[in-house]
Amino acid sequence: MSDMPSCQFESRPRRIVIGAGGAQTDFCTTCSVRPTSVCSVIGPDDISRLSEAAVETIIPPGRGFIEEGAPATDFFNVTSGTVKLFKALPDGRRQITGFASPGHFLGLAVSDNYAFGAEAVDTVRVCRFSRDKMADLLDDFPKLERRLLEEASNELVAAQNQMLLLGRKTARERVASFLLDQMHASQLPGQENGGRLHLPMTRGDIADYLGLTIETVSRTLSWMRSQGMIEVGKGYAITILSVAKLDVLAAGNS
Amino acid sequence: MSDMPSCQFESRPRRIVIGAGGAQTDFCTTCSVRPTSVCSVIGPDDISRLSEAAVETIIPPGRGFIEEGAPATDFFNVTSGTVKLFKALPDGRRQITGFASPGHFLGLAVSDNYAFGAEAVDTVRVCRFSRDKMADLLDDFPKLERRLLEEASNELVAAQNQMLLLGRKTARERVASFLLDQMHASQLPGQENGGRLHLPMTRGDIADYLGLTIETVSRTLSWMRSQGMIEVGKGYAITILSVAKLDVLAAGNS
DNA sequence: CGGATGGTTTGATGTAAATCAATGCATTCC
DNA sequence: GGAATGCATTGATTTACATCAAACCATCCG
């Protein structure tokens, strides 16, 4: 990943180069981006207000920071790393409902309690807002509200895709869909990376995301390797050798 | 269901009694509710603008009115009846991602194409807006935007619950969760109905919603009946005899 | 170094739900 | 009335995936 920050308040995060030795004081703590001429939502005068409202937090891998059912006091914006969102049943069964990457907002819920838990997959940086101040923020920054609505709509589409996957796809189709999604998510616009992926999550996370077991995920990846679709490297590396074959699988020709 | 209309622009639809013989001209075509003193979003002067923007449409049972992948020209608000939203795979497998009842908005997607299909379960009335005019509407009625964000957030929570159901629950747990959800949805505030439900959808719809087959849904309902949990009546009637037993099941003690 | 630890892979077996196959039972329509 | 149609139910059989079990293989750390 590049260390160039992106502005979360723009509808499509725009990447900018930060001049070497540029003064840090003018940066928006919410999105780590210099607001002037880049971020159309906030102007220079607003920086201090947003800075007051947001607290930047670093979360180590594996640490949970939202507990399902706990009072929803805060509202988060992910600025780096990957977060897993999940729901659990009393007996321990888990469903990961999504992975949040930089730019995503967490804790939109209308309810007074979080409807899901959140845990850092790798090292994560978030900006934390008090939900009390959220209403005021929305009133003051109408474009933020538009941005949140857009984000929620996109998540809804993703959730619908995931429901189709969980309800009707076979194990092979699920894993193929997952790999393709990860590929698309990792491809920054106008940038190819030869199908090489660095998945930050464990097999267990993938299993909990796809509604499968660890063993089935592992077996399916092995099968895909045997079919020449992918290459499974050390650690969390996977290389996609044939997007076409995975496409056929993911579309439902199991 | 009562035939008292509810205002969709309020965060919690408020039921009002419409005086006998009241003039129809002052009613908001969007939500079929007299705007004055009831609907805080629109005032009397705004009625004509909204009326121009919205077209009321009646859709017969089984008729589809949103096709997955088609250009997203319109935006809908359901005013009566039940709509099923679904996604399909090329080979015909279907996943119903949700049922939309009066008050729900459809077609929020940011994309230019619908991400899902929609079909009337029973007779449905919707108000249709052109998506071109949506941006203007949002600019003019900020509270509508807040309302949409709230709706999207609620749908997101529902989607997360459904992912847990589809990914990790057993057939019995799924059916139990579904029946309880339907019960809660049908219970208007402060109104008990002795557990009697009139499900508008077929077994096939329920199966496609729960990621099961028709046979499994039918068998599971029969099993629940044998356990004294429910009573299966003629047509689409089901009576819940023991909420407690269903609760235990739905929570994951399969 | 060597044992512990945490994740991954692979194999053998079990089972919940799908599939295949009748039958039942309304409603509609000639 | 009775054939046709469209769900729903119930039974017999199959199967995809879960479960149980055992290696395997890094990395960490005393």
Coordinates of C-alpha atoms (C1' of nucleotides) in Angstrom, one line a residue:
Chain A
M1 CA 0.0 0.0 0.0
S2 CA 1.1 3.5 -0.7
D3 CA 1.5 5.8 2.3
M4 CA -0.2 8.6 0.5
P5 CA -3.3 9.4 2.5
S6 CA -6.6 9.8 0.9
C7 CA -9.5 12.1 1.7
Q8 CA -12.4 10.2 3.1
F9 CA -14.8 13.0 2.7
E10 CA -14.6 13.0 -1.0
S11 CA -17.0 10.5 -2.7
R12 CA -14.1 8.9 -4.4
P13 CA -11.0 9.1 -2.3
R14 CA -8.5 11.1 -4.2
R15 CA -4.8 10.4 -3.9
I16 CA -2.5 13.3 -3.5
V17 CA 1.2 13.7 -3.1
I18 CA 2.2 15.5 0.1
G19 CA 5.1 17.8 -0.4
A20 CA 8.3 16.8 1.5
G21 CA 8.6 18.8 4.7
G22 CA 5.1 20.2 4.3
A23 CA 3.7 21.7 7.4
Q24 CA 1.6 19.2 9.3
T25 CA -0.6 21.8 11.0
D26 CA -2.9 22.2 8.1
F27 CA -3.8 18.6 7.9
C28 CA -7.2 17.4 8.7
T29 CA -6.9 14.9 11.4
T30 CA -10.0 13.1 10.2
C31 CA -8.6 12.0 6.9
S32 CA -5.0 13.0 7.2
V33 CA -5.3 15.1 4.1
R34 CA -4.5 18.8 3.7
P35 CA -8.0 20.3 3.3
T36 CA -7.3 23.3 1.1
S37 CA -8.1 22.6 -2.5
V38 CA -8.3 18.9 -1.9
C39 CA -11.1 18.3 0.4
S40 CA -14.2 20.1 -0.7
V41 CA -16.1 19.4 2.4
I42 CA -14.1 21.2 5.0
G43 CA -12.4 24.5 4.7
P44 CA -9.5 25.9 6.7
D45 CA -11.7 27.4 9.3
D46 CA -13.3 24.1 10.0
I47 CA -10.2 22.2 10.8
S48 CA -10.1 23.0 14.4
R49 CA -13.7 21.9 14.9
L50 CA -13.1 18.6 13.2
S51 CA -9.8 18.1 15.1
E52 CA -11.6 18.6 18.3
A53 CA -14.3 16.1 17.4
A54 CA -11.9 13.4 16.2
V55 CA -9.4 11.3 18.2
E56 CA -6.9 9.3 16.2
T57 CA -6.3 5.8 17.6
I58 CA -3.9 3.0 16.7
I59 CA -5.2 -0.5 17.2
P60 CA -2.9 -3.5 17.3
P61 CA -3.6 -6.7 15.3
G62 CA -6.3 -8.9 16.9
R63 CA -7.5 -6.3 19.3
G64 CA -11.3 -5.7 19.3
F65 CA -12.5 -2.2 19.6
I66 CA -16.2 -2.5 19.1
E67 CA -18.2 -5.0 21.2
E68 CA -21.4 -6.3 19.8
G69 CA -24.3 -5.0 21.9
A70 CA -22.3 -2.5 23.8
P71 CA -23.6 1.1 24.0
A72 CA -22.8 2.8 20.7
T73 CA -20.8 5.8 22.0
D74 CA -18.4 6.3 19.1
F75 CA -18.3 6.5 15.4
F76 CA -15.2 5.5 13.4
N77 CA -13.4 6.3 10.2
V78 CA -10.7 3.8 9.2
T79 CA -7.6 5.5 7.9
S80 CA -5.2 2.5 7.6
G81 CA -5.2 -1.3 8.0
T82 CA -8.1 -3.7 7.8
V83 CA -10.9 -4.2 10.2
K84 CA -13.2 -7.2 10.5
L85 CA -16.8 -6.7 11.4
F86 CA -18.7 -9.7 12.8
K87 CA -21.7 -11.0 14.6
A88 CA -21.7 -14.0 16.9
L89 CA -24.2 -16.5 18.3
P90 CA -24.1 -17.4 22.0
D91 CA -22.4 -20.8 21.3
G92 CA -19.5 -19.1 19.6
R93 CA -20.4 -19.4 15.9
R94 CA -19.2 -16.3 14.1
Q95 CA -20.1 -14.6 10.9
I96 CA -17.8 -11.9 9.6
T97 CA -20.1 -9.5 7.8
G98 CA -17.4 -7.5 6.1
F99 CA -13.9 -6.2 6.1
A100 CA -13.5 -2.4 6.4
S101 CA -10.5 -0.8 4.7
P102 CA -9.3 2.8 4.7
G103 CA -12.0 5.2 4.0
H104 CA -14.8 3.2 5.5
F105 CA -17.1 4.4 8.3
L106 CA -18.1 2.2 11.2
G107 CA -20.9 2.6 13.7
L108 CA -23.6 4.2 11.5
A109 CA -26.3 2.4 13.4
V110 CA -29.4 4.3 14.5
S111 CA -29.7 2.0 17.5
D112 CA -28.1 3.0 20.8
N113 CA -26.1 -0.2 20.8
Y114 CA -23.6 -1.6 18.3
A115 CA -25.1 -4.2 16.1
F116 CA -21.8 -5.9 15.4
G117 CA -18.3 -6.3 16.8
A118 CA -15.1 -5.0 15.2
E119 CA -11.6 -6.2 15.5
A120 CA -8.3 -5.1 13.9
V121 CA -7.0 -7.7 11.4
D122 CA -3.6 -6.0 11.1
T123 CA -2.4 -2.8 12.6
V124 CA -5.3 -0.3 12.2
R125 CA -5.6 3.4 12.5
V126 CA -9.0 4.9 13.0
C127 CA -10.4 8.4 13.8
R128 CA -12.9 8.2 16.5
F129 CA -15.8 10.6 16.9
S130 CA -18.3 10.9 19.7
R131 CA -21.7 10.0 18.4
D132 CA -23.1 12.9 20.5
K133 CA -21.3 15.3 18.3
M134 CA -22.2 13.4 15.1
A135 CA -25.6 15.1 14.7
D136 CA -23.9 18.5 14.9
L137 CA -21.2 17.5 12.5
L138 CA -23.9 16.3 10.0
D139 CA -25.7 19.6 10.4
D140 CA -22.6 21.6 9.7
F141 CA -21.2 19.5 6.9
P142 CA -24.0 18.5 4.6
K143 CA -21.6 16.9 2.2
L144 CA -20.5 14.5 4.9
E145 CA -24.1 13.3 5.2
R146 CA -24.3 12.7 1.4
R147 CA -21.0 10.9 1.7
L148 CA -22.4 8.7 4.5
L149 CA -25.5 7.9 2.5
E150 CA -23.3 6.9 -0.4
E151 CA -21.2 4.7 1.8
A152 CA -24.2 3.1 3.3
S153 CA -25.7 2.4 -0.1
N154 CA -22.5 0.8 -1.3
E155 CA -22.3 -1.4 1.8
L156 CA -25.9 -2.4 1.2
V157 CA -25.0 -3.5 -2.3
A158 CA -22.0 -5.5 -0.9
A159 CA -24.3 -7.0 1.7
Q160 CA -26.7 -8.1 -0.9
N161 CA -24.0 -9.8 -2.9
Q162 CA -22.8 -11.5 0.3
M163 CA -26.3 -12.7 1.0
L164 CA -26.4 -14.3 -2.4
L165 CA -23.0 -15.9 -1.8
L166 CA -24.0 -17.2 1.7
G167 CA -27.4 -18.4 0.7
R168 CA -26.9 -19.9 -2.7
K169 CA -23.3 -20.4 -3.7
T170 CA -21.2 -23.5 -3.3
A171 CA -17.9 -23.5 -1.4
R172 CA -15.9 -23.2 -4.6
E173 CA -18.0 -20.4 -5.9
R174 CA -17.7 -18.6 -2.6
V175 CA -13.9 -18.8 -2.5
A176 CA -13.7 -17.8 -6.1
S177 CA -15.9 -14.8 -5.5
F178 CA -13.9 -13.8 -2.5
L179 CA -10.6 -13.9 -4.3
L180 CA -11.9 -11.8 -7.2
D181 CA -13.4 -9.3 -4.7
Q182 CA -10.1 -9.0 -2.9
M183 CA -8.3 -8.6 -6.3
H184 CA -10.6 -5.8 -7.3
A185 CA -10.3 -4.1 -3.9
S186 CA -6.5 -4.2 -4.0
Q187 CA -6.3 -2.8 -7.5
L188 CA -6.0 0.9 -7.2
P189 CA -7.4 2.6 -10.3
G190 CA -5.0 2.3 -13.2
Q191 CA -2.7 -0.1 -11.5
E192 CA -2.2 -3.8 -12.2
N193 CA -0.3 -6.1 -9.9
G194 CA -0.2 -9.3 -11.8
G195 CA -2.8 -11.0 -9.7
R196 CA -0.6 -11.1 -6.6
L197 CA -2.6 -10.7 -3.4
H198 CA -1.6 -10.2 0.2
L199 CA -4.6 -11.2 2.2
P200 CA -4.3 -9.8 5.7
M201 CA -6.7 -12.2 7.2
T202 CA -6.3 -15.8 8.4
R203 CA -8.0 -18.9 6.9
G204 CA -10.3 -18.7 10.0
D205 CA -11.4 -15.2 9.1
I206 CA -12.0 -16.2 5.5
A207 CA -14.1 -19.1 6.7
D208 CA -16.1 -17.0 9.0
Y209 CA -16.6 -14.5 6.2
L210 CA -17.7 -17.1 3.7
G211 CA -19.8 -19.2 6.0
L212 CA -17.5 -22.2 5.7
T213 CA -15.0 -24.0 7.9
I214 CA -11.3 -23.5 7.9
E215 CA -10.8 -27.0 6.5
T216 CA -13.2 -26.3 3.6
V217 CA -11.4 -23.1 2.7
S218 CA -8.1 -24.8 2.8
R219 CA -9.2 -27.7 0.7
T220 CA -10.8 -25.4 -1.8
L221 CA -7.7 -23.3 -2.2
S222 CA -5.7 -26.6 -2.6
W223 CA -8.1 -27.7 -5.3
M224 CA -7.9 -24.3 -7.1
R225 CA -4.1 -24.7 -7.0
S226 CA -4.4 -28.2 -8.5
Q227 CA -6.5 -26.7 -11.3
G228 CA -3.9 -24.1 -12.1
M229 CA -6.2 -21.2 -11.0
I230 CA -4.0 -19.9 -8.2
E231 CA -0.7 -20.2 -6.5
V232 CA -0.6 -20.3 -2.7
G233 CA 2.5 -18.7 -1.4
K234 CA 4.0 -18.3 2.0
G235 CA 2.1 -16.5 4.7
Y236 CA -0.8 -14.7 3.4
A237 CA 0.2 -14.5 -0.3
I238 CA -2.0 -15.8 -3.0
T239 CA -1.4 -15.3 -6.7
I240 CA -4.3 -15.5 -9.1
L241 CA -3.1 -17.3 -12.3
S242 CA -6.4 -17.3 -14.2
V243 CA -9.0 -14.6 -13.6
A244 CA -11.1 -16.2 -16.3
K245 CA -11.3 -19.6 -14.6
L246 CA -12.3 -17.9 -11.3
D247 CA -14.8 -15.8 -13.1
V248 CA -16.5 -18.8 -14.5
L249 CA -16.6 -20.4 -11.0
A250 CA -17.8 -17.3 -9.2
A251 CA -20.6 -16.8 -11.7
G252 CA -22.0 -20.1 -10.7
N253 CA -20.7 -22.8 -12.9
S254 CA -19.5 -24.9 -10.0
Chain B
M1 CA -53.5 -4.2 8.2
S2 CA -55.2 -0.9 8.9
D3 CA -55.9 1.4 6.0
M4 CA -54.6 4.4 7.8
P5 CA -51.7 5.7 5.8
S6 CA -48.5 6.6 7.5
C7 CA -46.0 9.3 6.7
Q8 CA -42.8 7.9 5.2
F9 CA -40.8 11.0 5.8
E10 CA -41.0 10.8 9.5
S11 CA -38.3 8.6 11.1
R12 CA -40.9 6.5 12.8
P13 CA -44.1 6.4 10.7
R14 CA -46.8 7.9 12.6
R15 CA -50.4 6.7 12.2
I16 CA -53.0 9.3 11.9
V17 CA -56.8 9.2 11.5
I18 CA -58.0 10.9 8.4
G19 CA -61.2 12.7 9.0
A20 CA -64.2 11.3 7.0
G21 CA -64.8 13.3 3.9
G22 CA -61.5 15.2 4.2
A23 CA -60.4 16.9 1.0
Q24 CA -58.0 14.7 -0.9
T25 CA -56.3 17.6 -2.6
D26 CA -54.0 18.4 0.3
F27 CA -52.6 15.0 0.6
C28 CA -48.9 14.3 -0.2
T29 CA -48.9 11.8 -3.0
T30 CA -45.6 10.6 -1.8
C31 CA -46.8 9.3 1.5
S32 CA -50.5 9.6 1.2
V33 CA -50.6 11.7 4.4
R34 CA -51.9 15.2 4.9
P35 CA -48.7 17.2 5.3
T36 CA -49.9 19.9 7.6
S37 CA -48.9 19.4 11.2
V38 CA -48.1 15.7 10.6
C39 CA -45.2 15.6 8.2
S40 CA -42.4 17.8 9.4
V41 CA -40.4 17.5 6.2
I42 CA -42.8 19.0 3.7
G43 CA -44.9 22.0 4.1
P44 CA -48.1 22.9 2.2
D45 CA -46.1 24.9 -0.4
D46 CA -43.9 21.9 -1.2
I47 CA -46.8 19.6 -2.0
S48 CA -47.0 20.4 -5.6
R49 CA -43.3 20.0 -6.2
L50 CA -43.3 16.5 -4.6
S51 CA -46.5 15.6 -6.5
E52 CA -44.8 16.5 -9.7
A53 CA -41.8 14.4 -8.8
A54 CA -43.7 11.3 -7.8
V55 CA -45.9 8.9 -9.8
E56 CA -48.1 6.6 -7.9
T57 CA -48.2 3.0 -9.3
I58 CA -50.1 -0.1 -8.5
I59 CA -48.3 -3.4 -9.1
P60 CA -50.2 -6.7 -9.2
P61 CA -49.0 -9.8 -7.3
G62 CA -46.1 -11.5 -8.9
R63 CA -45.2 -8.7 -11.3
G64 CA -41.6 -7.6 -11.3
F65 CA -40.9 -3.9 -11.5
I66 CA -37.1 -3.7 -11.0
E67 CA -34.9 -5.9 -13.1
E68 CA -31.4 -6.7 -11.7
G69 CA -28.8 -5.0 -13.8
A70 CA -31.2 -2.7 -15.7
P71 CA -30.4 1.1 -15.8
A72 CA -31.5 2.6 -12.5
T73 CA -33.8 5.3 -13.7
D74 CA -36.2 5.3 -10.8
F75 CA -36.4 5.4 -7.1
F76 CA -39.4 4.0 -5.1
N77 CA -41.2 4.4 -1.9
V78 CA -43.5 1.5 -1.0
T79 CA -46.8 2.7 0.3
S80 CA -48.7 -0.6 0.6
G81 CA -48.2 -4.3 0.2
T82 CA -45.0 -6.4 0.3
V83 CA -42.1 -6.4 -2.2
K84 CA -39.5 -9.0 -2.5
L85 CA -35.9 -8.0 -3.4
F86 CA -33.7 -10.6 -4.9
K87 CA -30.5 -11.4 -6.7
A88 CA -30.1 -14.3 -9.0
L89 CA -27.3 -16.5 -10.5
P90 CA -27.2 -17.3 -14.2
D91 CA -28.4 -20.8 -13.6
G92 CA -31.5 -19.6 -11.8
R93 CA -30.6 -19.9 -8.2
R94 CA -32.2 -17.0 -6.3
Q95 CA -31.5 -15.3 -3.1
I96 CA -34.2 -13.0 -1.7
T97 CA -32.3 -10.3 0.1
G98 CA -35.2 -8.8 1.9
F99 CA -38.9 -7.9 1.9
A100 CA -39.9 -4.3 1.7
S101 CA -43.0 -3.2 3.4
P102 CA -44.8 0.2 3.5
G103 CA -42.4 3.0 4.3
H104 CA -39.3 1.4 2.7
F105 CA -37.3 3.1 0.0
L106 CA -35.9 1.1 -3.0
G107 CA -33.2 1.9 -5.5
L108 CA -30.9 3.9 -3.3
A109 CA -27.9 2.5 -5.2
V110 CA -25.1 4.8 -6.2
S111 CA -24.5 2.7 -9.3
D112 CA -26.2 3.5 -12.6
N113 CA -27.7 0.0 -12.6
Y114 CA -30.0 -1.7 -10.2
A115 CA -28.1 -4.2 -8.0
F116 CA -31.2 -6.3 -7.4
G117 CA -34.5 -7.2 -8.8
A118 CA -37.9 -6.4 -7.2
E119 CA -41.2 -8.1 -7.5
A120 CA -44.6 -7.6 -5.9
V121 CA -45.5 -10.4 -3.4
D122 CA -49.1 -9.2 -3.1
T123 CA -50.8 -6.1 -4.5
V124 CA -48.3 -3.3 -4.1
R125 CA -48.5 0.5 -4.3
V126 CA -45.4 2.5 -4.8
C127 CA -44.5 6.1 -5.4
R128 CA -42.0 6.3 -8.2
F129 CA -39.5 9.1 -8.5
S130 CA -37.1 9.9 -11.3
R131 CA -33.5 9.5 -10.0
D132 CA -32.5 12.6 -12.0
K133 CA -34.7 14.6 -9.7
M134 CA -33.6 12.8 -6.6
A135 CA -30.5 15.0 -6.2
D136 CA -32.6 18.1 -6.3
L137 CA -35.1 16.7 -3.9
L138 CA -32.3 15.9 -1.4
D139 CA -31.0 19.4 -1.7
D140 CA -34.4 20.8 -1.0
F141 CA -35.4 18.5 1.7
P142 CA -32.5 17.9 4.0
K143 CA -34.6 15.9 6.4
L144 CA -35.3 13.4 3.6
E145 CA -31.6 12.8 3.3
R146 CA -31.4 12.1 7.1
R147 CA -34.4 9.8 6.7
L148 CA -32.7 7.9 3.9
L149 CA -29.5 7.6 5.9
E150 CA -31.5 6.2 8.8
E151 CA -33.3 3.8 6.5
A152 CA -30.0 2.6 4.9
S153 CA -28.5 2.1 8.4
N154 CA -31.4 0.0 9.5
E155 CA -31.3 -2.1 6.4
L156 CA -27.6 -2.6 7.0
V157 CA -28.3 -3.9 10.4
A158 CA -30.9 -6.2 9.0
A159 CA -28.5 -7.3 6.3
Q160 CA -25.9 -8.2 8.9
N161 CA -28.4 -10.2 10.8
Q162 CA -29.3 -12.0 7.6
M163 CA -25.7 -12.8 6.9
L164 CA -25.3 -14.4 10.3
L165 CA -28.4 -16.4 9.6
L166 CA -27.3 -17.5 6.1
G167 CA -23.7 -18.2 7.1
R168 CA -24.0 -19.8 10.4
K169 CA -27.5 -20.9 11.4
T170 CA -29.2 -24.3 11.0
A171 CA -32.4 -24.7 9.1
R172 CA -34.4 -24.8 12.3
E173 CA -32.7 -21.7 13.6
R174 CA -33.4 -19.9 10.3
V175 CA -37.1 -20.6 10.2
A176 CA -37.4 -19.7 13.9
S177 CA -35.6 -16.4 13.4
F178 CA -37.8 -15.7 10.3
L179 CA -41.1 -16.3 12.2
L180 CA -40.0 -14.1 15.1
D181 CA -39.0 -11.3 12.7
Q182 CA -42.3 -11.6 10.9
M183 CA -44.1 -11.4 14.2
H184 CA -42.2 -8.3 15.3
A185 CA -42.7 -6.7 11.9
S186 CA -46.5 -7.3 12.0
Q187 CA -46.9 -6.1 15.5
L188 CA -47.7 -2.4 15.3
P189 CA -46.6 -0.6 18.4
G190 CA -48.9 -1.3 21.3
Q191 CA -50.9 -3.9 19.6
E192 CA -50.9 -7.7 20.2
N193 CA -52.3 -10.2 17.9
G194 CA -52.0 -13.4 19.7
G195 CA -49.2 -14.7 17.6
R196 CA -51.3 -15.0 14.5
L197 CA -49.4 -14.2 11.3
H198 CA -50.5 -13.8 7.7
L199 CA -47.3 -14.4 5.7
P200 CA -47.9 -12.9 2.3
M201 CA -45.1 -15.0 0.6
T202 CA -45.0 -18.5 -0.6
R203 CA -42.9 -21.3 0.8
G204 CA -40.6 -20.8 -2.2
D205 CA -40.1 -17.2 -1.3
I206 CA -39.3 -18.1 2.3
A207 CA -36.9 -20.8 1.1
D208 CA -35.1 -18.3 -1.2
Y209 CA -35.0 -15.8 1.7
L210 CA -33.5 -18.3 4.1
G211 CA -31.1 -20.0 1.8
L212 CA -33.0 -23.3 2.0
T213 CA -35.2 -25.4 -0.3
I214 CA -39.0 -25.5 -0.3
E215 CA -38.9 -29.0 1.1
T216 CA -36.7 -28.1 4.1
V217 CA -38.9 -25.1 5.0
S218 CA -42.0 -27.3 4.8
R219 CA -40.4 -30.1 6.9
T220 CA -39.1 -27.6 9.4
L221 CA -42.6 -26.0 9.8
S222 CA -44.1 -29.5 10.2
W223 CA -41.5 -30.3 12.9
M224 CA -42.2 -27.1 14.7
R225 CA -45.9 -28.0 14.6
S226 CA -45.1 -31.4 16.1
Q227 CA -43.2 -29.7 18.9
G228 CA -46.2 -27.5 19.7
M229 CA -44.4 -24.3 18.7
I230 CA -46.7 -23.2 15.9
E231 CA -49.9 -24.0 14.2
V232 CA -50.0 -24.1 10.4
G233 CA -53.3 -22.9 9.1
K234 CA -54.9 -22.7 5.7
G235 CA -53.3 -20.5 3.1
Y236 CA -50.6 -18.3 4.4
A237 CA -51.7 -18.3 8.1
I238 CA -49.3 -19.4 10.8
T239 CA -49.9 -19.1 14.5
I240 CA -47.0 -18.9 17.0
L241 CA -48.0 -20.9 20.0
S242 CA -44.7 -20.5 22.0
V243 CA -42.5 -17.5 21.4
A244 CA -40.2 -18.7 24.1
K245 CA -39.5 -22.0 22.3
L246 CA -38.8 -20.2 19.1
D247 CA -36.6 -17.7 20.9
V248 CA -34.5 -20.5 22.3
L249 CA -34.2 -22.0 18.8
A250 CA -33.4 -18.7 17.0
A251 CA -30.7 -17.8 19.5
G252 CA -28.8 -20.9 18.5
N253 CA -29.8 -23.9 20.6
S254 CA -30.6 -26.0 17.6
Chain C
dC1 C1' 19.0 -25.6 20.5
dG2 C1' 14.2 -27.7 21.6
dG3 C1' 9.7 -27.3 23.1
dA4 C1' 5.5 -24.6 22.8
dT5 C1' 2.3 -22.1 20.0
dG6 C1' -0.8 -20.8 16.3
dG7 C1' -2.0 -21.3 11.9
dT8 C1' -2.4 -24.6 7.8
dT9 C1' -3.0 -28.7 5.3
dT10 C1' -4.6 -33.4 4.4
dG11 C1' -7.3 -37.6 5.5
dA12 C1' -11.3 -40.5 7.3
dT13 C1' -16.0 -40.3 8.7
dG14 C1' -20.6 -38.4 9.8
dT15 C1' -24.7 -35.7 8.9
dA16 C1' -27.8 -31.9 7.8
dA17 C1' -29.9 -30.5 4.1
dA18 C1' -30.4 -31.1 -1.0
dT19 C1' -32.3 -33.8 -4.5
dC20 C1' -35.4 -37.0 -6.5
dA21 C1' -40.0 -38.6 -6.4
dA22 C1' -44.9 -39.1 -5.1
dT23 C1' -49.0 -37.6 -3.3
dG24 C1' -52.2 -34.2 -1.4
dC25 C1' -55.2 -30.4 -1.9
dA26 C1' -56.9 -26.0 -3.1
dT27 C1' -58.5 -23.0 -6.9
dT28 C1' -59.5 -22.1 -11.6
dC29 C1' -61.6 -22.9 -15.8
dC30 C1' -63.8 -25.4 -19.4
Chain D
dG1 C1' -68.3 -32.3 -12.6
dG2 C1' -63.5 -33.1 -13.7
dA3 C1' -59.2 -32.0 -15.9
dA4 C1' -55.5 -28.8 -15.3
dT5 C1' -52.6 -25.9 -12.5
dG6 C1' -49.9 -24.3 -8.7
dC7 C1' -48.4 -24.8 -4.1
dA8 C1' -47.4 -27.7 -0.1
dT9 C1' -46.3 -31.9 2.3
dT10 C1' -44.1 -36.2 3.0
dG11 C1' -40.8 -40.1 2.0
dA12 C1' -36.4 -42.2 0.1
dT13 C1' -31.8 -41.4 -1.3
dT14 C1' -27.7 -38.7 -2.2
dT15 C1' -24.1 -35.4 -1.4
dA16 C1' -21.5 -31.3 -0.2
dC17 C1' -19.7 -29.8 3.6
dA18 C1' -18.8 -30.3 8.7
dT19 C1' -16.6 -32.7 12.1
dC20 C1' -13.1 -35.4 14.0
dA21 C1' -8.3 -36.4 13.9
dA22 C1' -3.5 -36.2 12.7
dA23 C1' 0.5 -34.2 10.7
dC24 C1' 3.0 -30.2 9.2
dC25 C1' 5.5 -25.9 9.5
dA26 C1' 6.5 -21.5 10.7
dT27 C1' 7.8 -18.3 14.5
dC28 C1' 8.7 -17.3 19.1
dC29 C1' 11.2 -17.7 23.3
dG30 C1' 13.4 -19.7 27.5

